[in-house]
mmCIF file of C-alpha atoms in Angstrom:
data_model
loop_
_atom_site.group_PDB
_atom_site.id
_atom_site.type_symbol
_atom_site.label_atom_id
_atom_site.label_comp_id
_atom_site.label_asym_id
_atom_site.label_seq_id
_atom_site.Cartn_x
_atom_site.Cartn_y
_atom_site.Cartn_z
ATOM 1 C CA UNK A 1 0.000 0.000 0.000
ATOM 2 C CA UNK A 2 0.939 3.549 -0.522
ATOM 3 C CA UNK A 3 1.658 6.170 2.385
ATOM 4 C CA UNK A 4 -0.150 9.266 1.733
ATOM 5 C CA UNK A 5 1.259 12.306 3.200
ATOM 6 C CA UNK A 6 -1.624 14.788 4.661
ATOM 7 C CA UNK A 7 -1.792 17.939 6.962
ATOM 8 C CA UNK A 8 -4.280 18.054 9.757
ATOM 9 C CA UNK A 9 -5.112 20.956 12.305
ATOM 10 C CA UNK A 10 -5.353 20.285 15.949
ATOM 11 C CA UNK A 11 -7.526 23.042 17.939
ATOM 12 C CA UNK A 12 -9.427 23.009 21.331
ATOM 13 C CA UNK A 13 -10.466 26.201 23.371
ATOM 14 C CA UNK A 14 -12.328 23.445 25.987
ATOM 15 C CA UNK A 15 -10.849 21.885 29.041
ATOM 16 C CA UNK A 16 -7.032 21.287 28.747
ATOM 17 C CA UNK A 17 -6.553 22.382 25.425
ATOM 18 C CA UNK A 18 -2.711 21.210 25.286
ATOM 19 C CA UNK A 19 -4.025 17.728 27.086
ATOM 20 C CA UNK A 20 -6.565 17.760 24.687
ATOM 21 C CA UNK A 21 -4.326 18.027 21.822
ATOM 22 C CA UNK A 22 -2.168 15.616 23.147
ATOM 23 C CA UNK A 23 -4.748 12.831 23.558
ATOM 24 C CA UNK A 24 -5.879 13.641 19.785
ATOM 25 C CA UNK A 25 -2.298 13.037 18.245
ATOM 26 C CA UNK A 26 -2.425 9.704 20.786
ATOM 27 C CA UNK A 27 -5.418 8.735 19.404
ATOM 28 C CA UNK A 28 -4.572 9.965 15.643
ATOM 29 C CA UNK A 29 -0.998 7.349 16.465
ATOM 30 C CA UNK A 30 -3.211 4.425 18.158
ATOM 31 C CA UNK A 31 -5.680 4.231 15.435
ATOM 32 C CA UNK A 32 -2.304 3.509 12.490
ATOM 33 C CA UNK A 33 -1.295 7.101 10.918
ATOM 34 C CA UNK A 34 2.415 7.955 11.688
ATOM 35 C CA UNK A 35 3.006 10.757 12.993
ATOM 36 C CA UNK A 36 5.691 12.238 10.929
ATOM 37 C CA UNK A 37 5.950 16.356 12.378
ATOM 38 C CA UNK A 38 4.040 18.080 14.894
ATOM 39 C CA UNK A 39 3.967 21.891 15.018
ATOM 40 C CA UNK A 40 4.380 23.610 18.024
ATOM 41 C CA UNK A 41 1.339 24.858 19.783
ATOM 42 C CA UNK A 42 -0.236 28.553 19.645
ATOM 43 C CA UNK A 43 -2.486 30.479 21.478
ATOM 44 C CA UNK A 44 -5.061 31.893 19.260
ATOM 45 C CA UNK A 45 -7.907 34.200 19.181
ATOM 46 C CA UNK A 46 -11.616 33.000 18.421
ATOM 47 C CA UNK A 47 -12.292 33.139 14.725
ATOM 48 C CA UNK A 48 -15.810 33.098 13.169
ATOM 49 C CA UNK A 49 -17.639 33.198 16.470
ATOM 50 C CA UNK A 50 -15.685 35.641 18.979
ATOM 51 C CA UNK A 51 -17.825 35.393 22.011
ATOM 52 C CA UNK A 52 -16.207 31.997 23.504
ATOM 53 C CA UNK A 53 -12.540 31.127 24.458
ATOM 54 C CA UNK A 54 -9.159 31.363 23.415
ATOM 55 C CA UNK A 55 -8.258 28.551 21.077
ATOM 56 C CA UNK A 56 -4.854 26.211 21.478
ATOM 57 C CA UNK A 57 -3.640 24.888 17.847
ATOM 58 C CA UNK A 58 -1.127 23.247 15.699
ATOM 59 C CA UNK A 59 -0.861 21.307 12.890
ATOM 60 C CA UNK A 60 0.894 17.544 11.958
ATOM 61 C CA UNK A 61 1.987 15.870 9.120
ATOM 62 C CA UNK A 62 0.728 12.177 9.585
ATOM 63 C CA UNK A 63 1.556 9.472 6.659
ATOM 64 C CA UNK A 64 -1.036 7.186 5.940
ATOM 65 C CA UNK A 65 -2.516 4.253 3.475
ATOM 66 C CA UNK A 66 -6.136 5.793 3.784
ATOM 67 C CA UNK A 67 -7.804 7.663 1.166
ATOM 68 C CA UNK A 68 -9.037 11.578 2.339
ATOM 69 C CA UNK A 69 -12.516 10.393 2.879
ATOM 70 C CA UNK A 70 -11.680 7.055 4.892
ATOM 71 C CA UNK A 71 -9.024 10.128 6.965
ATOM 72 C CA UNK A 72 -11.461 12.647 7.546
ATOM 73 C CA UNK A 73 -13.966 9.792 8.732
ATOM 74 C CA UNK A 74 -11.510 8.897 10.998
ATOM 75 C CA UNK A 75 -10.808 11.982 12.244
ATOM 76 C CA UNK A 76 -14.726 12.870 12.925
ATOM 77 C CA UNK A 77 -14.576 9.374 14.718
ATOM 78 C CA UNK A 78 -11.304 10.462 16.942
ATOM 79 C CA UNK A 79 -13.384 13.958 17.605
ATOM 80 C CA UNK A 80 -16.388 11.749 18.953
ATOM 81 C CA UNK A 81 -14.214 9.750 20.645
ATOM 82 C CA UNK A 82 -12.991 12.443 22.734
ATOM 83 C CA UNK A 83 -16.724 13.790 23.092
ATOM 84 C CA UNK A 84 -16.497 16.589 20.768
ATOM 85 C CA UNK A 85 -20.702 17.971 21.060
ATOM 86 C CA UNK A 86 -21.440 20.628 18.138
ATOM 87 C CA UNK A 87 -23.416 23.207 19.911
ATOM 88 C CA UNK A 88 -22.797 26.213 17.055
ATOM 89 C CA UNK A 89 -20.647 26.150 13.854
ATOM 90 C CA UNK A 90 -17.427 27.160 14.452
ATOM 91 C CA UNK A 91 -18.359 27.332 18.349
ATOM 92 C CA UNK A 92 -16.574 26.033 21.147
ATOM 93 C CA UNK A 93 -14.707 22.590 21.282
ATOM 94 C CA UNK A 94 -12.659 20.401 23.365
ATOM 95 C CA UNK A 95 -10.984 18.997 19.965
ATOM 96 C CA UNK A 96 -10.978 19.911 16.624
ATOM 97 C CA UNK A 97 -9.437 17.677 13.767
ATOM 98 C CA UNK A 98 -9.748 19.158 10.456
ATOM 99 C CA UNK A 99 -8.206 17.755 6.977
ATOM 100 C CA UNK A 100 -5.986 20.721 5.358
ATOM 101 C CA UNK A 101 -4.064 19.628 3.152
ATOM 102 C CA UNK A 102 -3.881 15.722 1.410
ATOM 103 C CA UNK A 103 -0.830 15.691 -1.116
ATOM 104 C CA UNK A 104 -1.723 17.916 -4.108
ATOM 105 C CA UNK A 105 -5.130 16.367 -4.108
ATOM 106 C CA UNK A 106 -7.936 18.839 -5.455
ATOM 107 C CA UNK A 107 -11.612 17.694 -4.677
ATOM 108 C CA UNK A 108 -15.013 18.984 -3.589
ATOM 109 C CA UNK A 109 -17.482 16.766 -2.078
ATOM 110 C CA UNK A 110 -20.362 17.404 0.341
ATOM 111 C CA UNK A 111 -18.275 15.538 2.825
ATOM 112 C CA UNK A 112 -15.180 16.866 2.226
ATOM 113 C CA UNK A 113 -13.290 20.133 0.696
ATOM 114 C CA UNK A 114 -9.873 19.352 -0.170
ATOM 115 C CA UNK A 115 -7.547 21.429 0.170
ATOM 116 C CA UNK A 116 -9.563 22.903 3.353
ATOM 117 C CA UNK A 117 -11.487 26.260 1.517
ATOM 118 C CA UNK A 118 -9.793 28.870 3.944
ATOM 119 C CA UNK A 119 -6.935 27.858 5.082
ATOM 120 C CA UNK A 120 -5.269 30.665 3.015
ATOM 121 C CA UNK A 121 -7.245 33.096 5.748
ATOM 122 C CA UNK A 122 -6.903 31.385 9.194
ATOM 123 C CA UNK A 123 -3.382 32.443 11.005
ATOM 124 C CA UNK A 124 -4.051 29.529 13.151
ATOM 125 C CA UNK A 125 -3.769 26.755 10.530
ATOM 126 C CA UNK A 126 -1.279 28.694 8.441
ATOM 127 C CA UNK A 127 1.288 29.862 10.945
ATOM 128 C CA UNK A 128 1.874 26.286 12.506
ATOM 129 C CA UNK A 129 1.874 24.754 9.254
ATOM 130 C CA UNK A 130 4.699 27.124 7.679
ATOM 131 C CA UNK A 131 6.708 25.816 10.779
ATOM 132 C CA UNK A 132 6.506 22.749 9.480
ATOM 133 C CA UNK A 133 5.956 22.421 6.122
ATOM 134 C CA UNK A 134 7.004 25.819 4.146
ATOM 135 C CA UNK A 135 7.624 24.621 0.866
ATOM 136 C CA UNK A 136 4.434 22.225 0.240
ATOM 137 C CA UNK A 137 2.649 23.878 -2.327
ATOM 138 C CA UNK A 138 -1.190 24.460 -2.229
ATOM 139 C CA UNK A 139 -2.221 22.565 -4.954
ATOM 140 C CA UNK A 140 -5.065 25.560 -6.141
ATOM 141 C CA UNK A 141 -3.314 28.437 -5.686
ATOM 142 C CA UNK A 142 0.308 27.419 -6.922
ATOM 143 C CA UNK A 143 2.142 28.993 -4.108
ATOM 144 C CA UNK A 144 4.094 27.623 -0.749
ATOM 145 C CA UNK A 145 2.716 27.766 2.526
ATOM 146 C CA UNK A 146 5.609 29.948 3.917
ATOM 147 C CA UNK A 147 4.024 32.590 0.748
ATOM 148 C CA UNK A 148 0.466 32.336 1.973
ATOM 149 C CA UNK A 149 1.516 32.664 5.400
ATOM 150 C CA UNK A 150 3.813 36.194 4.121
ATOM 151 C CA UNK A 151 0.315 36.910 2.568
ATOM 152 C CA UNK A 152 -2.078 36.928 5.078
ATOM 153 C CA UNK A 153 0.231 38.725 7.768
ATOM 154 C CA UNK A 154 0.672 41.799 5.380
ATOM 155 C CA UNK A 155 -3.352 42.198 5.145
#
């Protein structure tokens, strides 16, 4: 089988948000994706909804034989596991696993967005993941993450 290399962002504002994270990436490693990087871990402000906590995030690099679909499944599963409840969208969360970035793999689905629609506007996905992967290219926009990153910070 072939290892797929994919990005997924870790957040929680709920709880012990660096526990939190912790016991995701355990989880992420117990259910068979490798854990290849792991960003260090930022305090962020709410985005979307700003009327709940401060938000702890990151981002890893995980290598893996599933396809995106069978990945972001398992990550939704992981999130449950943990006893993610959606009260709001983008509300508060003990865990939050999303699916950024899977190789240079383009597709739109009603299940899943690949890569994730706004990364390009979210400090908190972009900033860990230039740390760790500055030269993987966005597949739509044709430019590296470290570029985006230079992007958004100048608007």
């Amino acid at each position: 089988m072939t290892k797929h290399k994919a990005y997924v962002a870790l957040g929680s504002n709920l709880g012990n948000k660096e526990e939190n994270i912790n016991k995701a990436l355990e989880l992420l490693k117990s259910h068979g994706l490798e854990i290849t990087k792991v960003s260090t871990l930022i305090a962020t402000e709410p985005y979307g909804v700003l009327d709940q906590p401060g938000f702890c995030n990151g981002v890893c690099e995980v290598e893996t034989e599933l396809e995106p679909l069978a990945l972001l499944r398992l990550l939704l599963t992981i999130e449950q596991q943990m006893g993610r409840v959606r009260l709001r969208h983008w509300g508060e969360r003990n865990i939050d696993l999303d699916l950024i970035l899977y190789e240079d793999v383009i597709m739109t689905s009603k299940e899943l967005n690949l890569p994730h629609p706004d990364m390009q506007n979210r400090d908190f996905v972009l900033l860990p993941l230039a740390e760790i992967a500055p030269q993987t290219v966005h597949p739509v926009f044709k430019k590296t993450i470290a570029q985006l990153k230079e992007e958004l910070l100048k608007r």
